Each structure stands twice: as structure tokens, then as C-alpha cells.
CSV table of C-alpha atoms in Angstrom, one decimal:
chain,number,residue,atom,x,y,z
R,1,UNK,CA,-60.4,36.7,25.0
R,2,UNK,CA,-59.7,33.0,24.7
R,3,UNK,CA,-61.8,31.3,21.9
R,4,UNK,CA,-62.0,27.5,21.9
R,5,UNK,CA,-62.8,25.7,18.7
R,6,UNK,CA,-65.4,23.2,20.0
R,7,UNK,CA,-65.6,21.4,16.6
R,8,UNK,CA,-61.8,20.8,16.6
R,9,UNK,CA,-61.9,19.7,20.3
R,10,UNK,CA,-64.7,17.2,19.5
R,11,UNK,CA,-62.6,15.8,16.6
R,12,UNK,CA,-59.6,15.4,18.9
R,13,UNK,CA,-61.7,13.6,21.5
R,14,UNK,CA,-63.1,11.3,18.9
R,15,UNK,CA,-59.6,10.5,17.6
R,16,UNK,CA,-58.3,9.9,21.1
R,17,UNK,CA,-61.1,7.5,21.9
R,18,UNK,CA,-60.6,5.5,18.6
R,19,UNK,CA,-56.9,5.3,19.1
R,20,UNK,CA,-57.3,4.0,22.6
R,21,UNK,CA,-59.8,1.4,21.3
R,22,UNK,CA,-57.3,0.4,18.6
R,23,UNK,CA,-54.5,-0.1,21.2
R,24,UNK,CA,-56.8,-2.1,23.4
R,25,UNK,CA,-57.7,-4.4,20.5
R,26,UNK,CA,-54.0,-5.0,19.8
R,27,UNK,CA,-53.2,-5.7,23.4
R,28,UNK,CA,-56.2,-8.1,23.7
R,29,UNK,CA,-55.0,-9.9,20.5
R,30,UNK,CA,-51.5,-10.3,22.0
R,31,UNK,CA,-53.0,-11.6,25.3
R,32,UNK,CA,-55.1,-14.1,23.4
R,33,UNK,CA,-52.0,-15.4,21.6
R,34,UNK,CA,-50.1,-15.5,24.9
R,35,UNK,CA,-52.9,-17.5,26.6
R,36,UNK,CA,-52.8,-20.0,23.7
R,37,UNK,CA,-49.0,-20.3,24.1
R,38,UNK,CA,-49.3,-21.0,27.9
R,39,UNK,CA,-52.3,-23.3,27.9
R,40,UNK,CA,-52.3,-25.4,24.8
R,41,UNK,CA,-49.9,-28.3,25.7
R,42,UNK,CA,-47.9,-28.8,22.5
R,43,UNK,CA,-47.4,-25.0,22.1
R,44,UNK,CA,-46.8,-24.5,25.8
R,45,UNK,CA,-43.9,-27.0,25.7
R,46,UNK,CA,-42.2,-25.1,22.9
R,47,UNK,CA,-42.9,-21.8,24.6
R,48,UNK,CA,-41.3,-22.9,27.9
R,49,UNK,CA,-38.3,-24.4,26.1
R,50,UNK,CA,-37.8,-21.1,24.2
R,51,UNK,CA,-38.1,-19.1,27.5
R,52,UNK,CA,-35.5,-21.3,29.1
R,53,UNK,CA,-33.1,-21.0,26.3
R,54,UNK,CA,-33.5,-17.2,26.3
R,55,UNK,CA,-32.9,-17.1,30.1
R,56,UNK,CA,-29.8,-19.2,29.8
R,57,UNK,CA,-28.4,-17.0,27.1
R,58,UNK,CA,-29.0,-13.9,29.2
R,59,UNK,CA,-27.4,-15.5,32.2
R,60,UNK,CA,-24.3,-16.9,30.4
R,61,UNK,CA,-22.6,-13.5,29.9
R,62,UNK,CA,-22.9,-12.7,33.6
R,63,UNK,CA,-21.6,-16.2,34.6
R,64,UNK,CA,-18.6,-15.7,32.4
R,65,UNK,CA,-17.9,-12.3,34.0
R,66,UNK,CA,-18.2,-13.8,37.5
R,67,UNK,CA,-15.6,-16.4,36.6
R,68,UNK,CA,-13.2,-13.7,35.6
R,69,UNK,CA,-13.5,-12.1,39.1
R,70,UNK,CA,-13.2,-15.5,40.8
R,71,UNK,CA,-16.8,-15.3,41.9
R,72,UNK,CA,-18.1,-18.4,40.0
R,73,UNK,CA,-19.3,-19.9,43.4
R,74,UNK,CA,-21.9,-17.2,43.8
R,75,UNK,CA,-25.4,-18.8,43.4
R,76,UNK,CA,-27.2,-18.0,40.1
R,77,UNK,CA,-29.8,-20.8,40.0
R,78,UNK,CA,-32.5,-18.6,41.3
R,79,UNK,CA,-31.9,-16.1,38.5
R,80,UNK,CA,-32.1,-18.9,36.0
R,81,UNK,CA,-35.4,-20.1,37.4
R,82,UNK,CA,-36.8,-16.6,37.3
R,83,UNK,CA,-36.2,-16.3,33.6
R,84,UNK,CA,-37.5,-19.7,32.6
R,85,UNK,CA,-41.1,-18.5,32.4
R,86,UNK,CA,-40.4,-14.9,31.5
R,87,UNK,CA,-37.3,-14.2,29.5
R,88,UNK,CA,-38.6,-15.2,26.1
R,89,UNK,CA,-41.9,-13.3,26.5
R,90,UNK,CA,-40.0,-10.1,27.4
R,91,UNK,CA,-37.8,-10.3,24.4
R,92,UNK,CA,-40.8,-11.0,22.2
R,93,UNK,CA,-42.6,-7.9,23.6
R,94,UNK,CA,-39.8,-5.6,22.8
R,95,UNK,CA,-39.1,-7.1,19.4
R,96,UNK,CA,-42.7,-6.5,18.4
R,97,UNK,CA,-42.5,-3.0,19.8
R,98,UNK,CA,-39.3,-2.2,18.0
R,99,UNK,CA,-40.7,-3.7,14.7
R,100,UNK,CA,-43.7,-1.4,15.0
R,101,UNK,CA,-41.6,1.6,15.7
R,102,UNK,CA,-39.3,0.7,12.8
R,103,UNK,CA,-42.2,0.4,10.4
R,104,UNK,CA,-43.6,3.8,11.7
R,105,UNK,CA,-40.3,5.6,11.3
R,106,UNK,CA,-39.8,4.1,7.8
R,107,UNK,CA,-43.3,5.2,6.7
R,108,UNK,CA,-42.6,8.7,8.1
R,109,UNK,CA,-39.3,9.0,6.3
R,110,UNK,CA,-40.9,8.0,3.0
R,111,UNK,CA,-43.8,10.4,3.6
R,112,UNK,CA,-41.3,13.3,4.1
R,113,UNK,CA,-39.5,12.4,0.9
R,114,UNK,CA,-42.7,12.2,-1.1
R,115,UNK,CA,-43.9,15.5,0.3
R,116,UNK,CA,-40.6,17.2,-0.7
R,117,UNK,CA,-40.8,15.7,-4.2
R,118,UNK,CA,-44.4,16.4,-4.9
R,119,UNK,CA,-44.9,19.6,-2.9
R,120,UNK,CA,-48.1,18.1,-1.4
R,121,UNK,CA,-48.6,16.8,2.1
R,122,UNK,CA,-48.4,13.0,2.1
R,123,UNK,CA,-51.3,11.1,3.9
R,124,UNK,CA,-49.0,10.0,6.7
R,125,UNK,CA,-48.2,13.6,7.5
R,126,UNK,CA,-51.8,14.7,7.7
R,127,UNK,CA,-52.9,16.0,11.1
R,128,UNK,CA,-55.2,13.0,11.8
R,129,UNK,CA,-52.3,10.5,11.0
R,130,UNK,CA,-49.9,12.4,13.2
R,131,UNK,CA,-52.3,12.6,16.0
R,132,UNK,CA,-52.9,8.8,15.7
R,133,UNK,CA,-49.1,8.2,16.0
R,134,UNK,CA,-48.8,10.6,18.9
R,135,UNK,CA,-51.5,8.7,20.7
R,136,UNK,CA,-50.9,5.1,19.7
R,137,UNK,CA,-47.1,4.9,20.2
R,138,UNK,CA,-47.0,6.0,23.9
R,139,UNK,CA,-49.9,3.7,24.6
R,140,UNK,CA,-48.1,0.7,23.0
R,141,UNK,CA,-44.9,1.5,24.9
R,142,UNK,CA,-46.9,1.7,28.1
R,143,UNK,CA,-48.5,-1.6,27.4
R,144,UNK,CA,-45.1,-3.2,26.7
R,145,UNK,CA,-43.7,-2.0,30.0
R,146,UNK,CA,-46.7,-1.9,32.3
R,147,UNK,CA,-46.7,-5.5,33.4
R,148,UNK,CA,-45.4,-6.8,36.8
R,149,UNK,CA,-43.7,-9.8,35.2
R,150,UNK,CA,-41.8,-7.5,32.7
R,151,UNK,CA,-40.8,-5.1,35.4
R,152,UNK,CA,-39.5,-7.8,37.7
R,153,UNK,CA,-37.3,-9.5,35.1
R,154,UNK,CA,-36.1,-6.3,33.6
R,155,UNK,CA,-34.7,-5.4,37.0
R,156,UNK,CA,-32.7,-8.7,36.9
R,157,UNK,CA,-31.6,-8.0,33.4
R,158,UNK,CA,-30.3,-4.6,34.3
R,159,UNK,CA,-28.3,-6.3,37.1
R,160,UNK,CA,-26.9,-8.9,34.7
R,161,UNK,CA,-25.9,-6.2,32.3
R,162,UNK,CA,-24.1,-4.2,35.0
R,163,UNK,CA,-22.1,-7.3,36.1
R,164,UNK,CA,-21.1,-7.9,32.4
R,165,UNK,CA,-20.0,-4.3,32.2
R,166,UNK,CA,-17.8,-4.7,35.4
R,167,UNK,CA,-15.9,-7.3,33.5
R,168,UNK,CA,-15.8,-5.1,30.4
R,169,UNK,CA,-14.2,-2.3,32.4
R,170,UNK,CA,-11.7,-4.8,34.0
R,171,UNK,CA,-10.6,-6.1,30.5
R,172,UNK,CA,-10.6,-2.7,28.7
R,173,UNK,CA,-7.3,-1.1,27.9
R,174,UNK,CA,-6.2,2.3,26.5
R,175,UNK,CA,-8.8,4.4,24.8
R,176,UNK,CA,-11.5,1.7,25.4
R,177,UNK,CA,-11.5,2.2,29.2
R,178,UNK,CA,-13.3,5.7,29.4
R,179,UNK,CA,-16.2,4.4,27.3
R,180,UNK,CA,-16.4,1.2,29.2
R,181,UNK,CA,-16.4,3.0,32.6
R,182,UNK,CA,-19.1,5.4,31.3
R,183,UNK,CA,-21.2,2.5,30.2
R,184,UNK,CA,-20.9,0.8,33.7
R,185,UNK,CA,-21.7,4.1,35.4
R,186,UNK,CA,-24.9,4.4,33.3
R,187,UNK,CA,-25.9,0.8,34.0
R,188,UNK,CA,-25.3,1.2,37.7
R,189,UNK,CA,-27.5,4.3,37.7
R,190,UNK,CA,-30.3,2.3,36.2
R,191,UNK,CA,-29.9,-0.4,38.9
R,192,UNK,CA,-29.9,2.1,41.7
R,193,UNK,CA,-33.0,3.8,40.4
R,194,UNK,CA,-34.7,0.4,40.2
R,195,UNK,CA,-33.6,-0.5,43.7
R,196,UNK,CA,-35.2,2.7,45.0
R,197,UNK,CA,-38.5,1.5,43.2
R,198,UNK,CA,-38.2,-2.1,44.2
R,199,UNK,CA,-41.4,-1.8,46.4
R,200,UNK,CA,-43.3,-1.0,43.2
R,201,UNK,CA,-41.5,-3.3,40.8
R,202,UNK,CA,-42.1,-6.3,43.1
R,203,UNK,CA,-45.8,-5.7,43.0
R,204,UNK,CA,-46.4,-7.5,46.3
R,205,UNK,CA,-47.9,-4.6,48.3
R,206,UNK,CA,-50.5,-1.9,47.9
R,207,UNK,CA,-49.8,1.8,47.7
R,208,UNK,CA,-50.8,2.3,51.4
R,209,UNK,CA,-49.2,-0.8,52.8
R,210,UNK,CA,-47.3,-0.3,56.1
R,211,UNK,CA,-44.4,-2.4,54.7
R,212,UNK,CA,-43.5,0.2,52.1
R,213,UNK,CA,-41.7,2.4,54.7
R,214,UNK,CA,-39.3,-0.2,55.9
R,215,UNK,CA,-38.6,-1.5,52.4
R,216,UNK,CA,-38.0,2.0,51.0
R,217,UNK,CA,-35.6,2.7,54.0
R,218,UNK,CA,-33.6,-0.5,53.2
R,219,UNK,CA,-33.6,0.3,49.5
R,220,UNK,CA,-32.1,3.7,50.2
R,221,UNK,CA,-29.3,2.1,52.1
R,222,UNK,CA,-28.7,-0.4,49.3
R,223,UNK,CA,-28.6,2.3,46.7
R,224,UNK,CA,-26.1,4.3,48.8
R,225,UNK,CA,-23.9,1.1,49.2
R,226,UNK,CA,-23.8,0.6,45.5
R,227,UNK,CA,-22.9,4.2,45.0
R,228,UNK,CA,-20.0,3.7,47.4
R,229,UNK,CA,-18.8,0.7,45.5
R,230,UNK,CA,-18.9,2.7,42.2
R,231,UNK,CA,-17.0,5.6,43.7
R,232,UNK,CA,-14.1,3.2,44.6
R,233,UNK,CA,-13.6,2.1,40.9
R,234,UNK,CA,-11.1,4.9,40.4
R,235,UNK,CA,-9.1,4.1,43.6
R,236,UNK,CA,-9.3,0.3,44.2
R,237,UNK,CA,-9.3,-0.9,40.6
R,238,UNK,CA,-10.0,-4.7,40.2
R,239,UNK,CA,-11.0,-5.1,43.8
R,240,UNK,CA,-13.7,-2.5,43.4
R,241,UNK,CA,-15.1,-4.2,40.3
R,242,UNK,CA,-15.1,-7.5,42.1
R,243,UNK,CA,-16.9,-6.0,45.1
R,244,UNK,CA,-19.5,-4.3,42.9
R,245,UNK,CA,-20.2,-7.5,41.0
R,246,UNK,CA,-20.6,-9.4,44.2
R,247,UNK,CA,-23.1,-6.8,45.6
R,248,UNK,CA,-25.1,-6.8,42.4
R,249,UNK,CA,-25.5,-10.6,42.3
R,250,UNK,CA,-26.4,-10.6,46.0
R,251,UNK,CA,-29.1,-8.0,45.4
R,252,UNK,CA,-30.5,-10.1,42.5
R,253,UNK,CA,-30.6,-13.3,44.6
R,254,UNK,CA,-32.2,-11.7,47.5
R,255,UNK,CA,-34.8,-10.0,45.2
R,256,UNK,CA,-35.7,-13.4,43.7
R,257,UNK,CA,-36.0,-15.2,47.0
R,258,UNK,CA,-37.8,-12.8,47.7
R,259,UNK,CA,-36.2,-10.7,50.4
R,260,UNK,CA,-36.9,-7.3,49.1
R,261,UNK,CA,-36.7,-5.8,52.6
R,262,UNK,CA,-33.1,-7.0,52.9
R,263,UNK,CA,-31.5,-6.8,49.5
R,264,UNK,CA,-28.0,-6.8,51.1
R,265,UNK,CA,-26.9,-8.3,54.4
R,266,UNK,CA,-26.4,-6.1,57.4
R,267,UNK,CA,-22.6,-6.6,57.1
R,268,UNK,CA,-22.5,-4.8,53.8
R,269,UNK,CA,-24.7,-1.9,55.0
R,270,UNK,CA,-22.6,-1.2,58.2
R,271,UNK,CA,-21.8,2.5,58.4
R,272,UNK,CA,-23.8,3.4,55.2
R,273,UNK,CA,-25.9,6.5,55.4
R,274,UNK,CA,-28.8,6.9,53.0
R,275,UNK,CA,-28.8,10.1,51.0
R,276,UNK,CA,-31.8,12.4,50.9
R,277,UNK,CA,-34.5,11.3,48.5
R,278,UNK,CA,-34.4,13.0,45.1
R,279,UNK,CA,-38.2,12.6,44.7
R,280,UNK,CA,-38.1,10.6,41.5
R,281,UNK,CA,-41.9,10.5,41.5
R,282,UNK,CA,-42.0,14.3,41.4
R,283,UNK,CA,-39.7,14.4,38.4
R,284,UNK,CA,-41.9,12.0,36.5
R,285,UNK,CA,-45.0,14.0,37.4
R,286,UNK,CA,-43.3,17.2,36.3
R,287,UNK,CA,-42.5,15.7,32.9
R,288,UNK,CA,-46.0,14.4,32.3
R,289,UNK,CA,-47.6,17.6,33.5
R,290,UNK,CA,-45.5,19.9,31.4
R,291,UNK,CA,-46.2,17.7,28.3
R,292,UNK,CA,-49.9,17.7,29.0
R,293,UNK,CA,-50.0,21.5,29.6
R,294,UNK,CA,-48.1,22.3,26.4
R,295,UNK,CA,-50.4,20.0,24.3
R,296,UNK,CA,-53.6,21.4,25.8
R,297,UNK,CA,-52.4,25.0,25.5
R,298,UNK,CA,-51.5,24.4,21.8
R,299,UNK,CA,-55.0,23.2,21.1
R,300,UNK,CA,-56.9,25.8,23.1
R,301,UNK,CA,-54.9,28.7,21.7
R,302,UNK,CA,-56.1,27.7,18.2
R,303,UNK,CA,-52.8,26.7,16.7
R,304,UNK,CA,-52.8,24.1,13.8
R,305,UNK,CA,-53.8,20.6,15.0
R,306,UNK,CA,-50.9,19.1,13.0
R,307,UNK,CA,-48.5,20.8,15.3
R,308,UNK,CA,-49.8,19.0,18.5
R,309,UNK,CA,-47.5,15.9,18.2
R,310,UNK,CA,-44.5,18.0,17.5
R,311,UNK,CA,-45.2,20.3,20.4
R,312,UNK,CA,-45.9,17.4,22.8
R,313,UNK,CA,-42.8,15.5,21.6
R,314,UNK,CA,-40.6,18.5,22.0
R,315,UNK,CA,-42.0,19.3,25.5
R,316,UNK,CA,-41.6,15.7,26.6
R,317,UNK,CA,-38.0,15.5,25.3
R,318,UNK,CA,-36.8,18.8,26.8
R,319,UNK,CA,-38.5,18.2,30.1
R,320,UNK,CA,-37.1,14.7,30.4
R,321,UNK,CA,-33.6,15.9,29.7
R,322,UNK,CA,-34.0,18.6,32.3
R,323,UNK,CA,-35.4,16.2,34.9
R,324,UNK,CA,-33.2,13.1,34.3
R,325,UNK,CA,-30.3,14.2,32.1
R,326,UNK,CA,-29.4,12.8,28.7
R,327,UNK,CA,-27.3,10.0,30.1
R,328,UNK,CA,-30.3,8.3,31.7
R,329,UNK,CA,-32.0,8.0,28.3
R,330,UNK,CA,-28.9,6.6,26.7
R,331,UNK,CA,-28.6,4.0,29.5
R,332,UNK,CA,-32.2,2.9,28.9
R,333,UNK,CA,-31.5,2.5,25.2
R,334,UNK,CA,-28.5,0.3,26.1
R,335,UNK,CA,-30.6,-1.8,28.4
R,336,UNK,CA,-33.2,-2.4,25.7
R,337,UNK,CA,-30.5,-3.4,23.3
R,338,UNK,CA,-29.4,-6.1,25.8
R,339,UNK,CA,-33.0,-7.3,26.1
R,340,UNK,CA,-33.4,-7.5,22.3
R,341,UNK,CA,-30.1,-9.3,22.0
R,342,UNK,CA,-28.5,-6.6,19.7
């Protein structure tokens, strides 16, 4: 017979509520500072100048790569304008998040060392502390990503990164080439996944809008065209890299205009057949569901509460690898390094 410890369940509910309130206060504090930066004239001027410098820095690498391929005449002004009000804020968001994660990992490492030396469980490894970390960190990561402005410009950053990697593959020699090609492949996979979600990233339509169907149909064709260009890297060499870079910049410009229902002109999509949908939403739902089921089962079966974060983390990691593959996670890390400027 299943016995549920109601006292333990009440403690967990209380901890969850307090952690959500803590994250909400942190987000509100950040929003207040952001409001000051965008509404107080002296600070706003500095804030806008910093955003513009950050956007120019992000665009410079792509512009240099386009020159190598003889594509310097492709328009990039719209990409520059898109980053003038956003680029700095996005970099700040992820720098703050990376600082918090770094401090947390450092504290965890010291706690493990102290526990080994003293033979007593350090405060940071107590069940309540571990549960707080398991709750707060995902919420902070969600808060950093769940913003239309962030999502829109991250899409452009992923395209800029892919264009730079096209040039990196072109200039690589010898043993450098396999790693460069693999990096480009991962970056293009990120772009294609974002293209298939452009109706959500853009944020200009509701879930039940009739426009979604036509936009998703066009996005499927665009993703298939990108995949065709990638497949030609091993047969057409430099010409394939040039074609891929051109397609990527065209997609970025049409997205910014915005022409999200026609990311590529009809001429580039002639003869392209969209592959069957891989149901990315179902994969994400499966990962979340498996993690939630494992966490709840751990609690209800009466196992030690300090094991909940470990069980949930292991379930999320293994189910994500099963659903997306390890290369997708590595590609996301590379994308974040580009955003942070590392």
C-alpha cells in the first residue's frame, strides 16, 4: 500500500512557493533596473550606446565572413538596427545568469570538499538547500530566456554565428577541418530548429491564429532548403559555403523586415519538398513529463528528500539526450558562448 508522508509534502510545497517568490522578486528587481536604464535620459543614452556597440561587435564577424565569400554587397543594416536596442541587454542577461551559476557551482564544490574533510553534511548540501537550487535555477534560466525580445535577437545571433562558421570551414586546413565542419553542422541545426519555430519566436500571432499554418508550411520548406545547402558542403566545397551563407543572411533580413511567411524567395525554394514534421513539441513535452513523473514518484514512494534534485536532474539529462541527442546540447552551449563574447 502506498503511504504518502503529508508532512514532507507540505514542507516541499512551502519550499516551492518560497522559491518561486524569491525568483519573482529577483526578476522584478531586474525589471526595475531595466526600466530606469530605458527611461531616465542620461542613463538611457549610455544604455543605447552600449547596445549599439554590442550589436556592431556581433555583426562585425559576420560582415568579415561575407567579404571572404564575395558577398559584402548583401544588406546587413536591418540586422544592425535590430540589435541597437537589444544586443547589450541580452548579453547582460546571460552574463548575470552565468555569474549566478558560477557562484552556485563554486559553493557546491566547496560544500563537497568540506563534507569530505569533516565527515558532516555541509549546509549547502542539506535537503532544503538542494531543493532550493533545484527550483530556483530552472526558474532563473526560464526567466532569462522567456522574453520575446531575447528570442527574436537570439535567432539572429544564431544565424550570424552560422555565417562565421561557414568562413571558418572555408579557411580551415588539415586536422582543423573536421572540427570546423562539425561546428557548422551543429550551428545550422540550431538555425533550422529556430526556423521551424519562427511563428512562436516572432510573437506576432496567437496560438490559434489562422496565419500559423501558412507560416509553418513556409518554415518547413526553408528548413529543408537549408539542409540541402548543408548536404552540398562535401561535394561543392566553397560554392556550397557561399550559397549557405547567402541563404542565412537572406533569412535574417526577411525575418527582420518582417516577412516571416517568406523567409526565402520562391526562386530558392523551387523543387524543395518539406520533410515530415518531427514533432519537436512532443519531444519537449516528453522530457518535461518524464522529469516531473520521476520527481513526484521519488517523493511519493518515501525516498529521502535530498535525492529529489539528483533524481530530477538525472531524469532531465537522460531524457534530453534521448530526445535531442548530445550534439544539440553542445550546439546550445556554443551559441551561449557567442552571446557572452567568450
